[in-house]
mmCIF file of C-alpha atoms in Angstrom:
data_model
loop_
_atom_site.group_PDB
_atom_site.id
_atom_site.type_symbol
_atom_site.label_atom_id
_atom_site.label_comp_id
_atom_site.label_asym_id
_atom_site.label_seq_id
_atom_site.Cartn_x
_atom_site.Cartn_y
_atom_site.Cartn_z
ATOM 1 C CA UNK A 1097 53.617 76.063 91.443
ATOM 2 C CA UNK A 1098 56.739 77.539 89.856
ATOM 3 C CA UNK A 1099 55.910 76.003 86.441
ATOM 4 C CA UNK A 1100 52.349 77.320 86.636
ATOM 5 C CA UNK A 1101 53.692 80.818 87.313
ATOM 6 C CA UNK A 1102 56.221 80.555 84.604
ATOM 7 C CA UNK A 1103 53.555 79.887 81.889
ATOM 8 C CA UNK A 1104 51.012 82.210 83.377
ATOM 9 C CA UNK A 1105 51.952 84.909 80.814
ATOM 10 C CA UNK A 1106 51.182 82.363 78.008
ATOM 11 C CA UNK A 1107 47.726 80.951 79.258
ATOM 12 C CA UNK A 1108 46.254 83.904 81.142
ATOM 13 C CA UNK A 1109 45.561 85.985 77.915
ATOM 14 C CA UNK A 1110 43.671 83.086 76.391
ATOM 15 C CA UNK A 1111 40.653 83.602 78.554
ATOM 16 C CA UNK A 1112 40.982 85.236 82.038
ATOM 17 C CA UNK A 1113 42.831 88.283 80.819
ATOM 18 C CA UNK A 1114 42.020 88.171 77.050
ATOM 19 C CA UNK A 1115 43.021 91.290 75.256
ATOM 20 C CA UNK A 1116 39.973 91.690 73.209
ATOM 21 C CA UNK A 1117 37.007 90.617 75.474
ATOM 22 C CA UNK A 1118 38.415 91.456 78.855
ATOM 23 C CA UNK A 1119 40.677 94.390 78.196
ATOM 24 C CA UNK A 1120 38.700 95.464 75.034
ATOM 25 C CA UNK A 1121 41.736 96.142 72.929
ATOM 26 C CA UNK A 1122 42.233 95.386 69.201
ATOM 27 C CA UNK A 1123 38.525 95.982 68.479
ATOM 28 C CA UNK A 1124 39.230 97.838 65.331
ATOM 29 C CA UNK A 1125 40.852 94.918 63.420
ATOM 30 C CA UNK A 1126 38.063 92.722 64.881
ATOM 31 C CA UNK A 1127 35.664 94.849 62.828
ATOM 32 C CA UNK A 1128 37.701 95.022 59.757
ATOM 33 C CA UNK A 1129 39.170 91.651 58.907
ATOM 34 C CA UNK A 1130 36.585 89.020 60.235
ATOM 35 C CA UNK A 1131 34.226 88.934 57.199
ATOM 36 C CA UNK A 1132 36.116 85.640 56.289
ATOM 37 C CA UNK A 1133 38.203 83.171 58.309
ATOM 38 C CA UNK A 1134 41.247 83.182 56.154
ATOM 39 C CA UNK A 1135 42.228 86.943 56.572
ATOM 40 C CA UNK A 1136 41.440 86.626 60.307
ATOM 41 C CA UNK A 1137 43.905 83.726 60.599
ATOM 42 C CA UNK A 1138 46.562 85.433 58.661
ATOM 43 C CA UNK A 1139 46.013 88.663 60.714
ATOM 44 C CA UNK A 1140 46.340 86.449 63.933
ATOM 45 C CA UNK A 1141 49.712 84.902 62.795
ATOM 46 C CA UNK A 1142 50.951 88.267 61.728
ATOM 47 C CA UNK A 1143 50.090 89.978 64.947
ATOM 48 C CA UNK A 1144 51.260 87.071 67.040
ATOM 49 C CA UNK A 1145 54.807 86.935 65.240
ATOM 50 C CA UNK A 1146 55.144 90.802 65.598
ATOM 51 C CA UNK A 1147 54.024 90.873 69.206
ATOM 52 C CA UNK A 1148 56.308 87.982 70.400
ATOM 53 C CA UNK A 1149 59.494 89.299 68.581
ATOM 54 C CA UNK A 1150 58.862 92.876 69.634
ATOM 55 C CA UNK A 1151 58.416 91.818 73.313
ATOM 56 C CA UNK A 1152 61.676 89.928 73.103
ATOM 57 C CA UNK A 1153 63.743 92.707 71.318
ATOM 58 C CA UNK A 1154 62.313 95.387 73.845
ATOM 59 C CA UNK A 1155 62.950 93.132 76.817
ATOM 60 C CA UNK A 1156 66.565 92.652 75.776
ATOM 61 C CA UNK A 1157 66.823 96.449 75.386
ATOM 62 C CA UNK A 1158 64.844 97.362 78.477
ATOM 63 C CA UNK A 1159 67.830 98.545 80.568
ATOM 64 C CA UNK A 1160 69.351 100.706 77.806
ATOM 65 C CA UNK A 1161 66.332 102.533 76.454
ATOM 66 C CA UNK A 1162 65.942 106.162 77.974
ATOM 67 C CA UNK A 1163 62.502 106.526 79.405
ATOM 68 C CA UNK A 1164 61.921 109.687 77.478
ATOM 69 C CA UNK A 1165 62.149 107.916 74.072
ATOM 70 C CA UNK A 1166 60.763 104.478 74.897
ATOM 71 C CA UNK A 1167 57.654 104.850 72.842
ATOM 72 C CA UNK A 1168 59.667 105.943 69.769
ATOM 73 C CA UNK A 1169 61.902 102.944 70.315
ATOM 74 C CA UNK A 1170 59.005 100.669 70.579
ATOM 75 C CA UNK A 1171 57.395 101.955 67.364
ATOM 76 C CA UNK A 1172 60.624 101.594 65.478
ATOM 77 C CA UNK A 1173 60.982 98.018 66.475
ATOM 78 C CA UNK A 1174 57.359 97.260 65.759
ATOM 79 C CA UNK A 1175 57.486 99.145 62.384
ATOM 80 C CA UNK A 1176 60.505 97.182 61.186
ATOM 81 C CA UNK A 1177 58.823 93.974 62.103
ATOM 82 C CA UNK A 1178 55.675 94.920 60.425
ATOM 83 C CA UNK A 1179 57.423 95.655 57.143
ATOM 84 C CA UNK A 1180 58.992 92.223 57.198
ATOM 85 C CA UNK A 1181 55.659 90.626 57.814
ATOM 86 C CA UNK A 1182 54.094 92.735 54.972
ATOM 87 C CA UNK A 1183 56.840 91.672 52.401
ATOM 88 C CA UNK A 1184 56.504 88.006 53.578
ATOM 89 C CA UNK A 1185 52.803 88.167 52.956
ATOM 90 C CA UNK A 1186 53.062 89.733 49.495
ATOM 91 C CA UNK A 1187 55.485 87.012 48.476
ATOM 92 C CA UNK A 1188 53.602 84.191 49.993
ATOM 93 C CA UNK A 1189 49.892 85.172 49.253
ATOM 94 C CA UNK A 1190 49.414 88.378 47.481
ATOM 95 C CA UNK A 1191 45.578 88.030 47.413
ATOM 96 C CA UNK A 1192 45.430 87.810 51.204
ATOM 97 C CA UNK A 1193 47.890 90.603 51.520
ATOM 98 C CA UNK A 1194 45.664 92.725 49.151
ATOM 99 C CA UNK A 1195 42.531 91.867 51.340
ATOM 100 C CA UNK A 1196 44.128 92.948 54.421
ATOM 101 C CA UNK A 1197 45.741 96.017 52.637
ATOM 102 C CA UNK A 1198 46.117 98.737 55.168
ATOM 103 C CA UNK A 1199 45.411 96.727 58.227
ATOM 104 C CA UNK A 1200 48.863 94.977 58.080
ATOM 105 C CA UNK A 1201 50.427 98.492 58.279
ATOM 106 C CA UNK A 1202 48.103 99.348 61.299
ATOM 107 C CA UNK A 1203 49.559 96.560 63.339
ATOM 108 C CA UNK A 1204 52.111 99.210 64.087
ATOM 109 C CA UNK A 1205 49.685 101.088 66.285
ATOM 110 C CA UNK A 1206 47.807 98.197 67.507
ATOM 111 C CA UNK A 1207 46.975 98.971 71.096
ATOM 112 C CA UNK A 1208 47.519 95.451 72.139
ATOM 113 C CA UNK A 1209 51.027 95.446 70.904
ATOM 114 C CA UNK A 1210 51.911 98.843 72.304
ATOM 115 C CA UNK A 1211 50.172 97.950 75.611
ATOM 116 C CA UNK A 1212 52.175 94.689 76.035
ATOM 117 C CA UNK A 1213 55.504 96.412 75.173
ATOM 118 C CA UNK A 1214 54.831 99.190 77.841
ATOM 119 C CA UNK A 1215 53.210 97.106 80.562
ATOM 120 C CA UNK A 1216 55.216 93.818 80.265
ATOM 121 C CA UNK A 1217 58.296 93.747 77.999
ATOM 122 C CA UNK A 1218 59.837 96.812 79.578
ATOM 123 C CA UNK A 1219 59.613 95.065 82.995
ATOM 124 C CA UNK A 1220 60.361 91.474 82.376
ATOM 125 C CA UNK A 1221 63.012 89.102 81.056
ATOM 126 C CA UNK A 1222 62.878 87.868 77.380
ATOM 127 C CA UNK A 1223 61.440 84.442 77.954
ATOM 128 C CA UNK A 1224 58.299 85.621 79.971
ATOM 129 C CA UNK A 1225 58.056 88.435 77.421
ATOM 130 C CA UNK A 1226 58.137 85.963 74.530
ATOM 131 C CA UNK A 1227 55.383 83.823 76.311
ATOM 132 C CA UNK A 1228 53.309 86.910 76.951
ATOM 133 C CA UNK A 1229 53.491 87.869 73.243
ATOM 134 C CA UNK A 1230 52.522 84.468 72.154
ATOM 135 C CA UNK A 1231 49.538 84.223 74.646
ATOM 136 C CA UNK A 1232 48.121 87.578 73.809
ATOM 137 C CA UNK A 1233 48.500 87.026 70.025
ATOM 138 C CA UNK A 1234 46.678 83.747 70.356
ATOM 139 C CA UNK A 1235 44.091 85.121 72.729
ATOM 140 C CA UNK A 1236 43.599 87.907 70.133
ATOM 141 C CA UNK A 1237 43.405 85.439 67.412
ATOM 142 C CA UNK A 1238 40.828 83.126 69.193
ATOM 143 C CA UNK A 1239 38.344 86.084 69.256
ATOM 144 C CA UNK A 1240 39.032 87.045 65.562
ATOM 145 C CA UNK A 1241 38.367 83.450 64.318
ATOM 146 C CA UNK A 1242 35.190 82.911 66.342
ATOM 147 C CA UNK A 1243 33.857 86.209 65.057
ATOM 148 C CA UNK A 1244 34.890 85.377 61.469
ATOM 149 C CA UNK A 1245 33.482 81.994 61.802
ATOM 150 C CA UNK A 1246 29.841 83.188 62.443
ATOM 151 C CA UNK A 1247 30.318 86.263 59.933
ATOM 152 C CA UNK A 1248 31.430 83.993 56.980
ATOM 153 C CA UNK A 1249 29.048 81.221 57.756
ATOM 154 C CA UNK A 1250 25.931 83.092 58.009
ATOM 155 C CA UNK A 1251 26.910 86.041 55.759
ATOM 156 C CA UNK A 1252 28.229 84.151 52.843
ATOM 157 C CA UNK A 1253 27.311 80.512 53.364
ATOM 158 C CA UNK A 1254 30.936 79.392 53.295
ATOM 159 C CA UNK A 1255 33.982 78.520 55.429
ATOM 160 C CA UNK A 1256 37.491 79.093 54.019
ATOM 161 C CA UNK A 1257 35.678 79.896 50.749
ATOM 162 C CA UNK A 1258 33.979 76.532 50.610
ATOM 163 C CA UNK A 1259 30.148 76.322 50.430
ATOM 164 C CA UNK A 1260 28.741 74.826 53.695
ATOM 165 C CA UNK A 1261 24.995 74.901 53.190
ATOM 166 C CA UNK A 1262 23.840 72.358 50.519
ATOM 167 C CA UNK A 1263 22.327 73.786 47.334
ATOM 168 C CA UNK A 1264 18.859 72.513 47.938
ATOM 169 C CA UNK A 1265 18.712 74.792 51.010
ATOM 170 C CA UNK A 1266 18.979 77.749 48.710
ATOM 171 C CA UNK A 1267 16.480 76.116 46.169
ATOM 172 C CA UNK A 1268 14.165 75.915 49.117
ATOM 173 C CA UNK A 1269 14.294 79.532 49.825
ATOM 174 C CA UNK A 1270 17.294 79.990 52.240
ATOM 175 C CA UNK A 1271 19.238 83.119 51.856
ATOM 176 C CA UNK A 1272 22.537 84.245 53.285
ATOM 177 C CA UNK A 1273 22.222 87.053 55.809
ATOM 178 C CA UNK A 1274 24.036 90.031 54.256
ATOM 179 C CA UNK A 1275 24.014 91.944 57.290
ATOM 180 C CA UNK A 1276 26.489 89.501 58.984
ATOM 181 C CA UNK A 1277 29.331 90.706 56.483
ATOM 182 C CA UNK A 1278 28.703 94.320 57.368
ATOM 183 C CA UNK A 1279 31.091 95.831 60.033
ATOM 184 C CA UNK A 1280 28.576 96.523 62.669
ATOM 185 C CA UNK A 1281 27.852 92.890 63.074
ATOM 186 C CA UNK A 1282 31.357 92.228 63.998
ATOM 187 C CA UNK A 1283 30.821 94.466 66.970
ATOM 188 C CA UNK A 1284 27.529 92.725 67.837
ATOM 189 C CA UNK A 1285 29.114 89.191 67.497
ATOM 190 C CA UNK A 1286 32.077 90.422 69.674
ATOM 191 C CA UNK A 1287 29.675 91.846 72.214
ATOM 192 C CA UNK A 1288 27.900 88.524 72.506
ATOM 193 C CA UNK A 1289 31.251 86.713 73.085
ATOM 194 C CA UNK A 1290 32.025 89.304 75.840
ATOM 195 C CA UNK A 1291 28.485 88.678 77.359
ATOM 196 C CA UNK A 1292 28.965 84.873 77.216
ATOM 197 C CA UNK A 1293 32.499 85.008 78.666
ATOM 198 C CA UNK A 1294 31.604 87.204 81.541
ATOM 199 C CA UNK A 1295 28.491 85.064 82.328
ATOM 200 C CA UNK A 1296 30.876 82.062 82.895
ATOM 201 C CA UNK A 1297 33.578 84.275 84.716
ATOM 202 C CA UNK A 1298 31.743 85.748 87.618
ATOM 203 C CA UNK A 1299 34.979 87.467 88.884
ATOM 204 C CA UNK A 1300 34.943 89.664 85.827
ATOM 205 C CA UNK A 1301 31.524 91.093 86.433
ATOM 206 C CA UNK A 1302 31.548 94.472 88.144
#
């Protein structure tokens, strides 16, 4: 029982308390970076790394941060981590960094990160805070990858840039659905995931 309780912050955000489809946070990046799987994966790794490290840092500092400036301190910590992530991305894969462009910088104000810092890291020890950061980052990423899978597959006919459907489909008249790569379709696909998730989780239905 104690082990289950210890790892609850890691596993709970994966489904039961998912930040995107249950708390409805982080929707902006779900709309912006899910036209292809690769940027969605990179965004997932970036957000997870920033959230986990920021949670640990804020947890370590939680007893010394004056309440009146806690939001400023959180923003400074997250901003410093985002700068590091941005520089690593530019050095590692400049094309992906360019594709994500401003959205890496907007991790600073990602409502999932600020919400977990405020609601969890400030009130818990570093290890649970680290697990919470990893869990929420992965939970966020699962939805991004699912949305990007359907959008890239049906919008571009590719996965990770590789053609999936055989050429003879196109020769026979098949066409990619250009609407799938438009931002509104990300919202529609996310809404479908929310509907399916709540259909199988009756306790989440109002």
